[in-house]
Short mmCIF file of C-alpha atoms in Angstrom, two decimals:
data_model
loop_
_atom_site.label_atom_id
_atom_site.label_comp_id
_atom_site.label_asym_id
_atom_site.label_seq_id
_atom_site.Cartn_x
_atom_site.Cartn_y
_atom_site.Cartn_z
CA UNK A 127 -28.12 -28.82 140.41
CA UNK A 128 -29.74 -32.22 138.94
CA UNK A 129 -29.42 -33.52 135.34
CA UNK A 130 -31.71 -31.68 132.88
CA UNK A 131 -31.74 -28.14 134.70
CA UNK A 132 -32.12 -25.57 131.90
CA UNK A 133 -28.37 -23.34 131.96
CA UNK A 134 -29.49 -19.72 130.76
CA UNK A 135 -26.74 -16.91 129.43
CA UNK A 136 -28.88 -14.22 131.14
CA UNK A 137 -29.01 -15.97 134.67
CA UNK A 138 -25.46 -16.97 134.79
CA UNK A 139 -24.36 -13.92 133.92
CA UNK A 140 -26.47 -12.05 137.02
CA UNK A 141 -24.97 -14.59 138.88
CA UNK A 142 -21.50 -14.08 138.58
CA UNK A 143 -21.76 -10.45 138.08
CA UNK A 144 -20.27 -10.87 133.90
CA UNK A 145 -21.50 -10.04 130.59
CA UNK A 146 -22.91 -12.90 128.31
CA UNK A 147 -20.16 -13.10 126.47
CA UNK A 148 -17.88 -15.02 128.60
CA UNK A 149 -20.81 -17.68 129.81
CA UNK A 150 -21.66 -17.85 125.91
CA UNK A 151 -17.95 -19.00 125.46
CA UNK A 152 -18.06 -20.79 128.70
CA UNK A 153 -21.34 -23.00 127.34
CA UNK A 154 -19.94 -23.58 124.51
CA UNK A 155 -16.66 -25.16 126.27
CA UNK A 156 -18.48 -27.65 128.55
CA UNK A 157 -20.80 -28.57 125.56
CA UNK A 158 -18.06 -29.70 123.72
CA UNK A 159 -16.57 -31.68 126.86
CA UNK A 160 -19.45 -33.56 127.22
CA UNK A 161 -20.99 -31.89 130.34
CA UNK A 162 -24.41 -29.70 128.72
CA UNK A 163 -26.08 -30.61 126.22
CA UNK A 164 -27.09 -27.56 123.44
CA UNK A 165 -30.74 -27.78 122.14
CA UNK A 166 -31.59 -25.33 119.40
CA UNK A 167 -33.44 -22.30 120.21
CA UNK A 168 -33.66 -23.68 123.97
CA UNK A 169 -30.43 -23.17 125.34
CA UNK A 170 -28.32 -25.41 127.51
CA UNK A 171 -29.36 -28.17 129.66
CA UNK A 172 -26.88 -30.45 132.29
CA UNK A 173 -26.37 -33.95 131.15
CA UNK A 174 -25.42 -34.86 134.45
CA UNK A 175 -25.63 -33.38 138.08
CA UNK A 176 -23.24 -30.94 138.54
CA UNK A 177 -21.32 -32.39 141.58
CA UNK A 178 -20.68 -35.79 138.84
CA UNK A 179 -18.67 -33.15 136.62
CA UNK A 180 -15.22 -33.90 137.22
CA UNK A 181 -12.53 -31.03 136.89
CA UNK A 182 -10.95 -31.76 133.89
CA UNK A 183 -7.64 -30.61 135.29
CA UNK A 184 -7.51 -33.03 137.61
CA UNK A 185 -8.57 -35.46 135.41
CA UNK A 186 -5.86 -35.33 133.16
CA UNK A 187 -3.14 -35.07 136.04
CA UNK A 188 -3.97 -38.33 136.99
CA UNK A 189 -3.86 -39.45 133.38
CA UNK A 190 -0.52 -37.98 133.33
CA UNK A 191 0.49 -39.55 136.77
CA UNK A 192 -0.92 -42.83 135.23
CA UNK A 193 1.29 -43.05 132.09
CA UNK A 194 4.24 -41.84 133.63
CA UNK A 195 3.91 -45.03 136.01
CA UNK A 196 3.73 -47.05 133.29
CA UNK A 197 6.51 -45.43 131.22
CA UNK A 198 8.54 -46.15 133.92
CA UNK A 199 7.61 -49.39 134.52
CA UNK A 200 8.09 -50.29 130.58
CA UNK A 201 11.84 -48.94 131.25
CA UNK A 202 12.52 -50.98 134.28
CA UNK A 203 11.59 -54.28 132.56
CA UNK A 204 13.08 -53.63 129.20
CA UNK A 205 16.26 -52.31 131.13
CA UNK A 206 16.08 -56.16 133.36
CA UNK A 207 15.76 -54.16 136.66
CA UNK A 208 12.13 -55.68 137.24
CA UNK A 209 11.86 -59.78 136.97
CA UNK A 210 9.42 -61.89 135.11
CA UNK A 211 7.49 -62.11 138.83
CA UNK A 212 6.55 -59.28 140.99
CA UNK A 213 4.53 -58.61 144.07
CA UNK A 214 2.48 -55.36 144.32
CA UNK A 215 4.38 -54.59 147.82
CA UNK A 216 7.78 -54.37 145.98
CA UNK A 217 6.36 -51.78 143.20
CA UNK A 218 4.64 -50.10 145.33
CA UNK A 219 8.03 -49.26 147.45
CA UNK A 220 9.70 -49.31 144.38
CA UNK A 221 7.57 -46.56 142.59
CA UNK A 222 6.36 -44.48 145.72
CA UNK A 223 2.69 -44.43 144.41
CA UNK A 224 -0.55 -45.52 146.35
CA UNK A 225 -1.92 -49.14 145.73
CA UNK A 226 -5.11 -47.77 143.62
CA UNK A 227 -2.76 -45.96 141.14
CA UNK A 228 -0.43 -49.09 141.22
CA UNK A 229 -3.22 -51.46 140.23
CA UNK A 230 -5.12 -49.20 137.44
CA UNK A 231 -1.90 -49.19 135.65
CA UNK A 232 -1.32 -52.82 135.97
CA UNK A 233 -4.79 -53.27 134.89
CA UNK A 234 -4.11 -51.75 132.09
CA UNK A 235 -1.49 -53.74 130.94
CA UNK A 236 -3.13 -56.81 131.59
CA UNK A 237 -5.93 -55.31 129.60
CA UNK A 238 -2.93 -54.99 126.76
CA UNK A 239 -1.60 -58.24 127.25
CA UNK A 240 1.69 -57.18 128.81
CA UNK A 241 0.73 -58.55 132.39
CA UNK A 242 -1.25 -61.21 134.47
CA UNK A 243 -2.30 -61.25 137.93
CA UNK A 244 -0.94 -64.31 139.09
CA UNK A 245 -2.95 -66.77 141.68
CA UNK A 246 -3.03 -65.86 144.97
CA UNK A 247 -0.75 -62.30 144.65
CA UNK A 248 1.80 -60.56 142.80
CA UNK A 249 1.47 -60.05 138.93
CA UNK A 250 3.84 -61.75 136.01
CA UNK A 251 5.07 -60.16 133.26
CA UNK A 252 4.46 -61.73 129.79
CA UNK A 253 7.11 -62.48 126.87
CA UNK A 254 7.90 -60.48 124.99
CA UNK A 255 10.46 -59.37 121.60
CA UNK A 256 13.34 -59.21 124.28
CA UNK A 257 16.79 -59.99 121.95
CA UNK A 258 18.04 -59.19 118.59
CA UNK A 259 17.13 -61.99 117.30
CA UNK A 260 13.08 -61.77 117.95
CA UNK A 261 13.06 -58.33 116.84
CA UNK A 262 14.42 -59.51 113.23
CA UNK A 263 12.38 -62.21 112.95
CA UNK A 264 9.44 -60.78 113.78
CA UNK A 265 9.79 -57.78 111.40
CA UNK A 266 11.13 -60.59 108.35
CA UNK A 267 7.48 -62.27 109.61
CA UNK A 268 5.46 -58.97 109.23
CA UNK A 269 7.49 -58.16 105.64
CA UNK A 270 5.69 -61.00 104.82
CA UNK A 271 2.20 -61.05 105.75
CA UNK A 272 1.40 -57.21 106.39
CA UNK A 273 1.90 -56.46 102.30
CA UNK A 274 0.21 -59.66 101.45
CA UNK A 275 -2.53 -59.23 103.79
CA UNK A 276 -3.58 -55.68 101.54
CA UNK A 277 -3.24 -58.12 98.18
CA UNK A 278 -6.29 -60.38 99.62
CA UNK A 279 -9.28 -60.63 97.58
CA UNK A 280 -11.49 -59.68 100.38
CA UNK A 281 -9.99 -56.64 100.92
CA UNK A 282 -11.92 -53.84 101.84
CA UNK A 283 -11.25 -50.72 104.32
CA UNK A 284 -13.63 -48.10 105.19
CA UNK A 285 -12.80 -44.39 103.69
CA UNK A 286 -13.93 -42.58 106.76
CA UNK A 287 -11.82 -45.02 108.74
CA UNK A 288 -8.54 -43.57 106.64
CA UNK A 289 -9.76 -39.96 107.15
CA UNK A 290 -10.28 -40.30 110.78
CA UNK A 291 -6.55 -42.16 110.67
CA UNK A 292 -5.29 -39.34 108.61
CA UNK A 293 -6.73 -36.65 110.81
CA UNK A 294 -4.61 -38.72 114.01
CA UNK A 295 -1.27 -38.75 111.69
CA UNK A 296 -1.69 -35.08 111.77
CA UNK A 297 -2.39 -34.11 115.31
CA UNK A 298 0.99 -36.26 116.02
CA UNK A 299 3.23 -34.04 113.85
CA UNK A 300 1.65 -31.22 115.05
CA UNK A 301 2.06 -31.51 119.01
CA UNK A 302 5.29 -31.31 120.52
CA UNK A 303 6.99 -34.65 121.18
CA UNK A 304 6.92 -35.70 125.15
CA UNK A 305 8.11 -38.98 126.82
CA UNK A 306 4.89 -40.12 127.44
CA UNK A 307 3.59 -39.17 124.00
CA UNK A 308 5.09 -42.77 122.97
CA UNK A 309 1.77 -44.29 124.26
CA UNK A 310 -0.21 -42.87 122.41
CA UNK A 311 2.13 -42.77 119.23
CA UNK A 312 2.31 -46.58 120.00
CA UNK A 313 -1.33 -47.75 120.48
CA UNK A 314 -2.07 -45.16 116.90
CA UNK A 315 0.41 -47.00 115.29
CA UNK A 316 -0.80 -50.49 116.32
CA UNK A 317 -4.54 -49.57 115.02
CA UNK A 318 -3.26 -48.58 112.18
CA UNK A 319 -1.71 -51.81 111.09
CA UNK A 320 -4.15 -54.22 113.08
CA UNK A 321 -6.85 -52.07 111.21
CA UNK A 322 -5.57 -52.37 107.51
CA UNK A 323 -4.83 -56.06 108.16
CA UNK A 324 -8.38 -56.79 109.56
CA UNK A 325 -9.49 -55.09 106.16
CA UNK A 326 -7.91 -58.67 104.19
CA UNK A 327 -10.80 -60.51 105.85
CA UNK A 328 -8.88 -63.09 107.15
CA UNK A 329 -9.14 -63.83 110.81
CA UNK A 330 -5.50 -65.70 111.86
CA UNK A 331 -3.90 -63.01 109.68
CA UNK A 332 -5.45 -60.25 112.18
CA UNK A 333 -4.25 -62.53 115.40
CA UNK A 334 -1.42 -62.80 114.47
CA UNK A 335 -0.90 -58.89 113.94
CA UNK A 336 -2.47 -58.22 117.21
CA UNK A 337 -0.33 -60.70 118.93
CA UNK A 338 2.90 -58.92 117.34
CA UNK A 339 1.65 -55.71 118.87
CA UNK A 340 1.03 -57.62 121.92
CA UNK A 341 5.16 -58.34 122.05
CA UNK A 342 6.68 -55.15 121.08
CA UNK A 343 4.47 -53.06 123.39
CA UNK A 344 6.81 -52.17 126.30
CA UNK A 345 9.93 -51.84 123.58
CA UNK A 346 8.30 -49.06 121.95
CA UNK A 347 6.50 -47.47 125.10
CA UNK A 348 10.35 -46.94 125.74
CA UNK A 349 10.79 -45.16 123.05
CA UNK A 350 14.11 -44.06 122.71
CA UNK A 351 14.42 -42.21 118.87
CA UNK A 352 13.00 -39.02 119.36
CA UNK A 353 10.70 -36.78 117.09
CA UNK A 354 12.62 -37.29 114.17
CA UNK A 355 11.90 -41.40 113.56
CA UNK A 356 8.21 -40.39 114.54
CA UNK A 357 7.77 -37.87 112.17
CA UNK A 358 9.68 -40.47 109.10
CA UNK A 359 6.68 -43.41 110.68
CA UNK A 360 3.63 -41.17 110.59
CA UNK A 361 4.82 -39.74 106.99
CA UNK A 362 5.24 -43.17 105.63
CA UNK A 363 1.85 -44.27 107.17
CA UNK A 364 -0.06 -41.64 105.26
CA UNK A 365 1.68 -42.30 102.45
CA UNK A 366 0.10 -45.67 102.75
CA UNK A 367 -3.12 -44.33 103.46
CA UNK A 368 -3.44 -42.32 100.49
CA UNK A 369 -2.85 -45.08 98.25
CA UNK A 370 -5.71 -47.47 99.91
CA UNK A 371 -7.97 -44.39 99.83
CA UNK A 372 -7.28 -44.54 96.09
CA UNK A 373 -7.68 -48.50 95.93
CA UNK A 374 -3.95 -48.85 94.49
CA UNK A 375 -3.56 -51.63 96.62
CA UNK A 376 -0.29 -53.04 94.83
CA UNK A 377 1.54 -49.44 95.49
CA UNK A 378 0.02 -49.67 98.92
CA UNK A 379 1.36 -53.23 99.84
CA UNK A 380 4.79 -52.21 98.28
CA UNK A 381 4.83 -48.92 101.04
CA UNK A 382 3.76 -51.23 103.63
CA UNK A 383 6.61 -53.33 102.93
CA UNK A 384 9.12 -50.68 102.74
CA UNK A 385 8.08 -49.01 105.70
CA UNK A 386 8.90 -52.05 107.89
CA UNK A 387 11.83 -52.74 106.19
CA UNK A 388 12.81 -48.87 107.82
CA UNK A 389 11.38 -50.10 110.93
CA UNK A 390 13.35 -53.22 111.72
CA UNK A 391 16.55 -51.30 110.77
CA UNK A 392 15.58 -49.52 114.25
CA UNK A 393 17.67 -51.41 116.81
CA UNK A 394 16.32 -51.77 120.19
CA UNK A 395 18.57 -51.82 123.27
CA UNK A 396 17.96 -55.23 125.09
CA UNK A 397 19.12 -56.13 128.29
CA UNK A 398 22.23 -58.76 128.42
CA UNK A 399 24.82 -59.46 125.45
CA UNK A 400 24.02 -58.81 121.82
#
């Protein structure tokens, strides 16, 4: 069936031998996954040919599949099993998956800044905050310019921006924790603070921000707190948020600082001596 055909409740439902009422619901279900398009007083129409309609199902197994490679390979190299170089043939033995699963992922993180293909073969892990020592300097570095970066004159930060932010928050509280909800938790969390910075204006304050994400990624990918820090983060974040939707900036860079002051009392385990 080609893109455009015209999707009728009456002729669906001779066709599989129903009532409308499930192909109404049915309609309604691929029109908000993307896959018909509703036209009022028309009806439905395909947006794309119908064998381009991927099963959903087995889309999201393979997202699954996909992050649970990547969990695993955040563990690995946090834990010091996996060195700074590695060639594709030793992860793929190592991790039992196929080569195109393998490379997605590590596309990915070199998307993220967490990996480079190196010349000629294999792939190199980046640095990272991997001691102590980097993880309390670069919190004592973000005390300092995350609050001041909500003081700048230029500030400004879009309302429906905070809703949409708020509406995230929520829909993390409300789903039950899973290992490889840390990704997303993660990536949220680093929007949310490259986001309010890149509201100051000021372009080396948002590098550097981005850059800090860029170093912590795999340490909080292995996320090893549980529901309850999550649930304290996401709290304190809209706590923030509500003061910047009210323009009490000054409260709002005071949170902000407070709220990474909780953070970098989180201790990471690092490979080697402490």
């Amino acid at each position: 069936m080609p893109a455009g055909s015209h999707l009728t409740e009456l002729e669906l439902a001779a066709d599989f031998k129903v009532s409308r009422t499930p192909v109404r619901a049915a309609l309604k279900l691929l029109a908000e996954r993307g896959h018909v398009e509703a036209r009022p007083n028309r009806g439905y129409f395909l947006r794309r040919p119908v064998e381009d309609i991927e099963d959903d199902d087995s889309h999201a197994a393979r997202d699954q599949q996909a992050d649970e490679l990547y969990l695993q390979i955040a563990r690995d190299r946090t834990a010091g099993s996996l060195p700074e170089y590695v060639s594709e043939a030793d992860m793929l033995r190592r991790y039992g998956v196929g080569r195109p699963a393998l490379v997605h992922v590590l596309s990915q993180m070199a998307q993220l800044g967490v990996v480079e293909r190196n010349p000629g073969h294999g792939w190199s892990f980046l640095p990272s905050i991997d001691s102590p020592e980097a993880h309390e300097e670069a919190y004592r570095f973000r005390m300092v310019l995350e609050p001041a970066a909500i003081l700048e004159p230029k500030f400004a930060l879009d309302q429906s921006w905070i809703k949409r932010m708020r509406d995230r928050h929520q829909q993390v509280l409300d789903r039950p924790w899973l290992d490889r909800s840390a990704i997303e938790f993660f990536e949220m969390n680093a929007e949310f603070h490259e986001r309010i910075v890149a509201a100051s204006g000021n372009r080396f304050f948002l590098l550097a921000v981005q850059q800090q994400n860029k170093l912590r990624r795999f340490h909080n990918y292995n996320w090893t707190y549980g529901k309850e820090r999550v649930v304290g983060s996401v709290q304190e974040h809209l706590e923030i948020l509500e003061k910047l939707a009210d323009t009490d900036r000054e409260w709002a860079a005071h949170l902000m600082r407070r709220h990474l002051e909780k953070a970098a009392g989180l201790k990471p385990r690092f490979n080697g001596p402490e």
